[in-house]
Tab-separated table of C-alpha atoms in Angstrom:
chain	number	residue	atom	x	y	z
A	1	MET	CA	-242.951	14.642	-73.001
A	2	LEU	CA	-246.241	15.270	-71.167
A	3	ALA	CA	-247.994	13.624	-73.726
A	4	LYS	CA	-246.347	10.194	-73.159
A	5	GLU	CA	-246.614	11.113	-69.855
A	6	ILE	CA	-250.435	10.726	-69.905
A	7	GLU	CA	-250.223	7.609	-71.818
A	8	ILE	CA	-248.261	5.720	-69.559
A	9	ARG	CA	-250.613	7.034	-66.735
A	10	ILE	CA	-254.285	5.973	-68.846
A	11	LYS	CA	-252.472	2.803	-69.205
A	12	LYS	CA	-252.165	2.168	-65.703
A	13	LEU	CA	-255.366	3.893	-64.646
A	14	ARG	CA	-257.292	1.196	-67.265
A	15	GLN	CA	-255.662	-2.037	-66.201
A	16	LEU	CA	-256.004	-1.901	-62.210
A	17	VAL	CA	-259.558	-0.597	-63.067
A	18	GLY	CA	-260.012	-3.750	-65.160
A	19	VAL	CA	-258.628	-5.545	-62.396
A	20	SER	CA	-261.090	-3.942	-59.946
A	21	GLY	CA	-263.799	-5.275	-62.577
A	22	LEU	CA	-265.275	-2.006	-63.153
A	23	ALA	CA	-266.387	-0.787	-66.942
A	24	GLY	CA	-265.551	2.761	-65.671
A	25	ALA	CA	-263.394	6.062	-64.413
A	26	LEU	CA	-265.526	9.114	-63.408
A	27	ILE	CA	-262.902	11.729	-61.897
A	28	THR	CA	-264.369	14.520	-60.392
A	29	ARG	CA	-260.457	15.752	-58.178
A	30	ASN	CA	-259.709	19.046	-60.216
A	31	SER	CA	-255.725	17.611	-59.717
A	32	ASP	CA	-256.255	13.739	-60.802
A	33	VAL	CA	-258.523	15.398	-64.076
A	34	ARG	CA	-255.688	17.374	-64.911
A	35	TYR	CA	-252.781	14.105	-63.777
A	36	PHE	CA	-254.544	11.986	-66.408
A	37	SER	CA	-255.814	14.603	-69.325
A	38	GLY	CA	-253.423	17.877	-69.063
A	39	PHE	CA	-256.244	19.957	-68.712
A	40	THR	CA	-255.568	22.688	-65.964
A	41	GLY	CA	-259.431	24.592	-66.319
A	42	ASP	CA	-261.975	23.641	-63.550
A	43	ASP	CA	-265.589	22.338	-63.482
A	44	SER	CA	-264.280	19.857	-64.923
A	45	LEU	CA	-264.540	16.126	-65.318
A	46	LEU	CA	-262.941	12.671	-67.020
A	47	LEU	CA	-264.681	9.218	-68.095
A	48	ILE	CA	-262.649	6.967	-69.204
A	49	THR	CA	-263.646	3.518	-69.563
A	50	SER	CA	-261.187	0.303	-71.462
A	51	ALA	CA	-261.707	1.921	-74.992
A	52	LYS	CA	-262.622	5.800	-75.331
A	53	LYS	CA	-261.795	9.174	-72.752
A	54	TYR	CA	-264.209	11.843	-72.613
A	55	LEU	CA	-263.293	15.328	-71.214
A	56	ILE	CA	-266.404	17.053	-69.976
A	57	THR	CA	-266.377	20.448	-69.195
A	58	ASP	CA	-268.232	23.688	-70.126
A	59	GLY	CA	-267.566	26.073	-72.990
A	60	ARG	CA	-265.473	28.224	-70.548
A	61	TYR	CA	-262.927	25.709	-71.087
A	62	VAL	CA	-263.708	23.728	-74.453
A	63	GLU	CA	-261.286	25.700	-76.441
A	64	GLU	CA	-257.859	25.487	-73.384
A	65	ALA	CA	-259.313	21.412	-73.039
A	66	GLN	CA	-259.102	21.442	-76.936
A	67	GLN	CA	-255.272	22.618	-76.963
A	68	SER	CA	-253.826	21.275	-73.580
A	69	THR	CA	-255.262	17.345	-74.153
A	70	SER	CA	-254.953	14.149	-76.743
A	71	GLY	CA	-256.678	11.545	-78.076
A	72	TYR	CA	-259.698	12.986	-75.430
A	73	ASP	CA	-263.348	13.192	-77.125
A	74	ILE	CA	-264.776	16.513	-75.523
A	75	LEU	CA	-267.863	17.579	-74.391
A	76	THR	CA	-269.924	20.052	-73.200
A	77	TRP	CA	-272.470	20.039	-70.134
A	78	LYS	CA	-275.391	18.957	-71.497
A	79	ASN	CA	-276.732	16.389	-69.217
A	80	HIS	CA	-275.525	15.222	-65.904
A	81	PRO	CA	-272.416	13.005	-66.352
A	82	ALA	CA	-273.937	10.235	-65.159
A	83	THR	CA	-276.643	10.335	-67.078
A	84	PHE	CA	-273.964	10.147	-70.018
A	85	ALA	CA	-271.606	7.879	-68.693
A	86	ALA	CA	-275.171	5.359	-67.713
A	87	LYS	CA	-276.079	6.225	-71.607
A	88	LEU	CA	-272.434	4.714	-72.589
A	89	LEU	CA	-272.391	1.593	-70.049
A	90	SER	CA	-276.599	0.276	-71.913
A	91	LYS	CA	-275.234	-2.459	-73.496
A	92	LYS	CA	-273.030	-3.362	-71.640
A	93	ALA	CA	-273.453	-6.200	-68.781
A	94	ASN	CA	-270.961	-4.259	-66.387
A	95	LYS	CA	-272.625	-1.040	-65.714
A	96	LYS	CA	-269.904	-0.412	-61.889
A	97	ILE	CA	-268.137	2.695	-61.927
A	98	GLY	CA	-264.973	3.624	-60.240
A	99	ILE	CA	-265.574	7.236	-58.513
A	100	SER	CA	-263.483	9.863	-56.776
A	101	ASP	CA	-264.815	8.787	-52.942
A	102	ASN	CA	-263.339	12.023	-50.528
A	103	ASP	CA	-264.588	14.200	-53.737
A	104	ILE	CA	-268.158	13.442	-54.739
A	105	SER	CA	-270.799	15.380	-53.569
A	106	VAL	CA	-273.508	13.857	-52.075
A	107	ASN	CA	-276.365	15.030	-55.100
A	108	TRP	CA	-274.270	13.495	-57.231
A	109	TYR	CA	-273.645	10.329	-55.761
A	110	LYS	CA	-277.556	9.703	-55.599
A	111	LYS	CA	-277.751	10.832	-59.133
A	112	ILE	CA	-275.033	8.250	-60.025
A	113	LEU	CA	-277.436	5.863	-58.491
A	114	ALA	CA	-280.341	6.456	-59.724
A	115	GLU	CA	-278.909	6.764	-63.482
A	116	GLY	CA	-278.655	2.799	-63.111
A	117	LEU	CA	-275.386	2.641	-62.275
A	118	LYS	CA	-272.950	1.268	-59.434
A	119	THR	CA	-269.677	2.297	-57.676
A	120	ALA	CA	-266.525	1.503	-56.439
A	121	PRO	CA	-264.132	3.651	-54.762
A	122	LEU	CA	-261.675	5.359	-56.516
A	123	ASP	CA	-258.567	7.368	-55.434
A	124	SER	CA	-257.059	4.830	-53.212
A	125	VAL	CA	-256.074	3.526	-57.097
A	126	ILE	CA	-255.222	6.728	-58.290
A	127	ALA	CA	-253.296	7.664	-55.342
A	128	SER	CA	-251.184	3.858	-56.251
A	129	ILE	CA	-250.232	5.180	-59.782
A	130	ARG	CA	-250.019	9.197	-58.968
A	131	GLU	CA	-247.160	8.145	-56.154
A	132	GLN	CA	-245.426	6.306	-57.901
A	133	LYS	CA	-243.487	9.119	-59.526
A	134	SER	CA	-241.457	9.438	-63.617
A	135	GLU	CA	-238.640	10.914	-63.238
A	136	TRP	CA	-239.759	13.078	-65.419
A	137	GLU	CA	-242.003	13.793	-62.513
A	138	ILE	CA	-239.134	13.989	-60.060
A	139	GLU	CA	-236.985	16.347	-62.389
A	140	LYS	CA	-240.216	19.082	-62.498
A	141	ILE	CA	-240.604	18.520	-58.837
A	142	THR	CA	-236.504	18.992	-58.764
A	143	THR	CA	-236.498	21.695	-60.481
A	144	SER	CA	-239.517	23.562	-58.079
A	145	ILE	CA	-237.188	23.136	-55.548
A	146	GLN	CA	-233.980	24.916	-56.729
A	147	ALA	CA	-235.988	27.267	-57.724
A	148	ILE	CA	-237.604	28.292	-54.027
A	149	GLU	CA	-234.250	27.127	-52.480
A	150	ALA	CA	-232.674	30.547	-54.620
A	151	ALA	CA	-235.354	32.799	-53.429
A	152	PHE	CA	-235.104	31.302	-49.940
A	153	ARG	CA	-231.425	32.654	-50.017
A	154	GLU	CA	-232.357	35.220	-51.276
A	155	PHE	CA	-234.783	36.376	-49.130
A	156	LYS	CA	-232.483	35.793	-45.823
A	157	GLY	CA	-230.734	39.001	-46.504
A	158	HIS	CA	-233.922	41.205	-46.547
A	159	VAL	CA	-235.254	39.440	-43.329
A	160	ASN	CA	-234.647	42.862	-40.938
A	161	VAL	CA	-235.788	43.900	-37.242
A	162	GLY	CA	-239.081	45.723	-37.311
A	163	MET	CA	-240.637	44.342	-40.536
A	164	THR	CA	-243.625	41.824	-40.181
A	165	GLU	CA	-244.734	38.291	-40.798
A	166	LYS	CA	-246.310	39.639	-43.862
A	167	GLU	CA	-244.177	41.695	-45.355
A	168	LEU	CA	-241.686	38.850	-44.901
A	169	LYS	CA	-243.801	36.857	-46.625
A	170	LEU	CA	-244.587	39.120	-49.471
A	171	GLU	CA	-240.863	39.439	-49.955
A	172	LEU	CA	-240.327	35.402	-50.062
A	173	GLU	CA	-243.217	35.255	-53.117
A	174	LEU	CA	-241.594	37.884	-55.001
A	175	GLN	CA	-238.262	36.409	-54.939
A	176	MET	CA	-239.818	33.085	-55.697
A	177	LEU	CA	-241.944	34.187	-58.370
A	178	ASP	CA	-238.488	35.822	-59.707
A	179	GLN	CA	-236.709	33.008	-59.514
A	180	GLY	CA	-239.432	31.611	-62.821
A	181	ILE	CA	-241.969	29.865	-59.861
A	182	GLU	CA	-245.891	29.775	-60.879
A	183	LYS	CA	-247.310	30.392	-57.468
A	184	PRO	CA	-247.200	29.131	-53.784
A	185	SER	CA	-248.080	25.990	-53.867
A	186	PHE	CA	-250.180	26.057	-49.840
A	187	ASP	CA	-250.462	29.948	-48.171
A	188	THR	CA	-247.375	31.263	-46.633
A	189	ILE	CA	-246.124	30.565	-42.828
A	190	VAL	CA	-243.950	32.895	-41.983
A	191	ALA	CA	-244.383	33.020	-37.949
A	192	GLU	CA	-241.738	34.688	-35.720
A	193	GLY	CA	-241.900	34.516	-31.653
A	194	VAL	CA	-244.376	32.885	-29.648
A	195	ASN	CA	-246.337	32.379	-32.834
A	196	SER	CA	-243.803	29.531	-34.424
A	197	SER	CA	-245.008	27.077	-31.732
A	198	LEU	CA	-248.067	27.108	-34.220
A	199	PRO	CA	-247.755	24.347	-36.949
A	200	HIS	CA	-249.960	26.410	-39.373
A	201	ALA	CA	-249.181	29.954	-38.135
A	202	HIS	CA	-250.818	32.417	-40.647
A	203	ALA	CA	-248.751	35.489	-41.313
A	204	GLY	CA	-249.913	38.388	-39.476
A	205	GLU	CA	-249.107	41.678	-37.937
A	206	ARG	CA	-246.694	40.779	-35.243
A	207	VAL	CA	-243.413	42.254	-35.728
A	208	ILE	CA	-239.977	40.979	-36.523
A	209	LYS	CA	-237.945	41.438	-33.010
A	210	ASP	CA	-234.042	40.552	-32.524
A	211	LYS	CA	-233.691	37.393	-31.195
A	212	SER	CA	-235.951	35.870	-32.088
A	213	ILE	CA	-237.476	32.574	-33.369
A	214	LEU	CA	-238.333	32.576	-37.088
A	215	LEU	CA	-240.411	29.798	-38.585
A	216	ILE	CA	-240.422	30.111	-42.529
A	217	ASP	CA	-242.663	27.175	-44.910
A	218	PHE	CA	-242.802	27.581	-48.445
A	219	GLY	CA	-243.443	25.827	-51.628
A	220	GLY	CA	-244.535	26.910	-55.241
A	221	VAL	CA	-245.294	25.648	-58.771
A	222	ILE	CA	-243.218	25.155	-62.380
A	223	ASP	CA	-245.643	22.820	-64.970
A	224	GLY	CA	-247.794	21.954	-62.284
A	225	TYR	CA	-245.601	20.875	-59.476
A	226	CYS	CA	-244.843	21.799	-56.107
A	227	SER	CA	-242.170	22.001	-53.859
A	228	ASP	CA	-242.583	21.896	-50.180
A	229	LEU	CA	-239.406	23.110	-47.620
A	230	THR	CA	-239.415	24.624	-43.442
A	231	ARG	CA	-236.809	26.452	-41.869
A	232	THR	CA	-236.181	27.915	-39.100
A	233	LEU	CA	-234.214	30.833	-38.506
A	234	PHE	CA	-232.511	32.427	-35.490
A	235	ILE	CA	-232.049	36.570	-35.486
A	236	SER	CA	-228.622	37.566	-34.144
A	237	GLU	CA	-227.744	34.982	-31.580
A	238	VAL	CA	-229.228	31.759	-30.425
A	239	THR	CA	-229.391	30.370	-26.965
A	240	ASP	CA	-227.710	27.225	-25.676
A	241	LEU	CA	-231.538	25.772	-24.759
A	242	TRP	CA	-233.144	26.856	-28.363
A	243	ARG	CA	-229.363	25.321	-30.055
A	244	GLU	CA	-230.021	22.146	-28.043
A	245	ARG	CA	-233.667	22.000	-29.585
A	246	TYR	CA	-233.324	22.735	-33.048
A	247	GLU	CA	-229.896	19.810	-32.812
A	248	VAL	CA	-233.086	17.403	-31.402
A	249	VAL	CA	-235.044	17.663	-34.544
A	250	LEU	CA	-231.689	18.231	-36.773
A	251	ALA	CA	-231.653	14.411	-35.641
A	252	ALA	CA	-234.454	13.256	-35.348
A	253	GLN	CA	-234.964	14.029	-39.186
A	254	MET	CA	-231.693	12.417	-41.035
A	255	ALA	CA	-232.951	9.436	-38.550
A	256	GLY	CA	-235.697	9.703	-40.298
A	257	ILE	CA	-234.305	10.188	-43.902
A	258	VAL	CA	-231.968	6.882	-43.441
A	259	SER	CA	-234.610	5.386	-42.256
A	260	ILE	CA	-236.811	5.684	-45.527
A	261	LYS	CA	-236.488	2.647	-47.392
A	262	CYS	CA	-237.596	1.420	-50.872
A	263	GLY	CA	-240.264	-1.303	-49.490
A	264	ARG	CA	-240.095	-0.321	-46.024
A	265	GLU	CA	-242.975	0.150	-43.860
A	266	ILE	CA	-243.584	3.426	-44.034
A	267	LYS	CA	-244.521	3.482	-40.330
A	268	GLU	CA	-240.922	2.311	-39.355
A	269	ALA	CA	-239.356	6.488	-40.925
A	270	ASP	CA	-241.585	8.119	-38.009
A	271	LYS	CA	-240.996	5.496	-35.545
A	272	ALA	CA	-237.330	6.710	-36.263
A	273	ALA	CA	-237.876	9.831	-36.003
A	274	ARG	CA	-240.240	9.987	-32.584
A	275	ALA	CA	-236.908	7.212	-31.265
A	276	VAL	CA	-234.596	10.388	-31.661
A	277	PHE	CA	-237.782	13.205	-29.653
A	278	ALA	CA	-238.290	10.329	-27.028
A	279	GLY	CA	-234.459	9.805	-26.061
A	280	ALA	CA	-233.866	13.579	-25.710
A	281	GLU	CA	-237.133	13.864	-23.234
A	282	CYS	CA	-239.458	15.133	-26.049
A	283	GLU	CA	-241.964	14.032	-27.904
A	284	GLU	CA	-244.742	15.304	-26.904
A	285	TYR	CA	-243.486	18.419	-28.184
A	286	PHE	CA	-243.341	16.318	-31.787
A	287	VAL	CA	-247.306	16.501	-32.500
A	288	HIS	CA	-247.252	15.727	-36.367
A	289	SER	CA	-246.237	12.817	-38.755
A	290	LEU	CA	-243.382	13.355	-40.140
A	291	GLY	CA	-244.183	13.776	-43.361
A	292	HIS	CA	-246.507	13.637	-46.761
A	293	GLY	CA	-246.794	12.679	-50.765
A	294	VAL	CA	-245.862	15.526	-52.439
A	295	GLY	CA	-246.154	16.720	-56.435
A	296	ILE	CA	-249.151	18.177	-58.388
A	297	ASP	CA	-250.896	19.108	-54.818
A	298	VAL	CA	-248.824	19.776	-52.152
A	299	HIS	CA	-249.877	17.082	-49.799
A	300	GLU	CA	-250.101	13.861	-51.784
A	301	SER	CA	-249.767	10.236	-50.852
A	302	PRO	CA	-248.080	8.209	-49.282
A	303	ARG	CA	-248.489	10.225	-46.181
A	304	VAL	CA	-245.204	9.352	-43.685
A	305	SER	CA	-247.049	8.512	-40.013
A	306	SER	CA	-246.519	6.038	-37.791
A	307	LYS	CA	-249.840	4.814	-38.729
A	308	ILE	CA	-249.012	3.691	-42.505
A	309	THR	CA	-247.875	-0.101	-42.310
A	310	THR	CA	-247.777	0.106	-46.007
A	311	LYS	CA	-244.498	-0.125	-47.639
A	312	MET	CA	-242.831	2.789	-49.109
A	313	PRO	CA	-243.437	2.452	-53.230
A	314	ALA	CA	-240.437	2.818	-55.675
A	315	GLY	CA	-240.505	6.600	-57.142
A	316	ALA	CA	-242.254	8.692	-54.321
A	317	VAL	CA	-240.858	11.620	-53.710
A	318	VAL	CA	-242.130	12.885	-49.306
A	319	THR	CA	-241.855	15.574	-47.333
A	320	VAL	CA	-239.851	14.882	-44.047
A	321	GLU	CA	-240.522	17.912	-41.838
A	322	PRO	CA	-240.503	16.604	-37.908
A	323	GLY	CA	-240.943	19.127	-35.335
A	324	LEU	CA	-240.692	20.882	-31.463
A	325	TYR	CA	-243.894	22.720	-30.655
A	326	TYR	CA	-243.651	25.062	-27.148
A	327	PRO	CA	-246.663	26.434	-26.461
A	328	GLY	CA	-246.001	30.510	-25.169
A	329	GLU	CA	-242.276	30.070	-25.806
A	330	GLY	CA	-241.913	29.127	-30.227
A	331	GLY	CA	-241.535	26.100	-32.156
A	332	ILE	CA	-238.802	24.559	-35.100
A	333	ARG	CA	-239.214	22.163	-38.328
A	334	ILE	CA	-236.748	21.369	-40.231
A	335	GLU	CA	-238.320	19.975	-43.448
A	336	ASP	CA	-236.974	18.050	-46.921
A	337	MET	CA	-237.980	16.469	-50.006
A	338	VAL	CA	-236.579	12.874	-50.832
A	339	VAL	CA	-237.605	10.416	-53.966
A	340	VAL	CA	-236.941	7.018	-53.071
A	341	ARG	CA	-235.779	4.393	-55.755
A	342	ASN	CA	-235.522	1.014	-55.612
A	343	ASP	CA	-231.698	1.540	-54.448
A	344	ARG	CA	-231.659	4.214	-52.475
A	345	THR	CA	-232.737	6.983	-50.972
A	346	THR	CA	-232.321	10.926	-52.433
A	347	VAL	CA	-232.328	13.477	-50.569
A	348	LEU	CA	-233.276	16.951	-53.385
A	349	SER	CA	-233.084	19.916	-51.379
A	350	SER	CA	-229.821	20.961	-50.730
A	351	LEU	CA	-230.732	23.941	-48.186
A	352	GLU	CA	-228.456	25.163	-45.762
A	353	LYS	CA	-229.930	24.163	-42.795
A	354	ASP	CA	-226.642	24.168	-40.000
A	355	ILE	CA	-227.202	25.848	-36.597
A	356	GLU	CA	-224.413	28.395	-38.324
A	357	SER	CA	-226.586	29.545	-41.497
A	358	VAL	CA	-230.025	29.417	-39.817
A	359	VAL	CA	-228.866	32.672	-37.184
A	360	ILE	CA	-229.075	35.798	-39.467
A	361	GLY	CA	-228.754	39.303	-38.892
């Protein structure tokens, strides 16, 4: 099935590269290499033209490349890939290639120009392909979501006062491994008390206390595809103030989800969530965008932000994760994942988030 998926992806890439007037694509970002070839090693790249596909790697990965790819000529590093690309295109009038513009180094760029090649940015072209997930990809992402949800439900029973953030992080990651997760899709966030006001807090030696807040942002990888969820827990009880704040975040999330529709400007979802916060006079405490795409990378296109005026594509899988962060007090974030289809938007995650389910102990 993966081989067929890759064939479709390369066909789309070649069409867009041709429309852009390029002779080929030089792909250097690891996740893009995997997306278009199935190869998972490092220090490798792809050169794709209208007729040929090359994977350039070193001796450590030749066997893996042969086993994991189909239809690629496997080459080992002898000369710089720019030299090879220039030789390949030497008899062609068009010597303009697309490059991973947000990934390629200055030295690489200079070498490409020195070889007489012209360049054009490729990242937006690749993003337009990758953000439209196939049903096969959606199934992989859903499997990852279901695994981390099962892990989190088990994990909640192991949360005890006196444990540290680091201990809880390890416990959750062990539970995810037990559910078949290959690895966390990012550095798991476990933030207690005032640390929860830091959107990207790092788990440390802070001790879990009774009647405190516990913000947990976690995700996992299965078959190369990521998941990403956040839940905020309350130890023993939740005060009226934090209950009110939690309900506002939950309402903002629901407003954002309802506003995500195929063909609608992406910024509208972020705008809908912010309107809820503005109505509750707390918008200043929402300090990041509403969400982001998820796939092979945990952060992909499209970004769900107030600045994105492009329209939401069919097949996009995105997070919806509003939050409120009160410095010196604590924070709340609720994050779920949705898939956008032509006629509907479906929430892929099902982890409990009503106020009763997040008060534990």
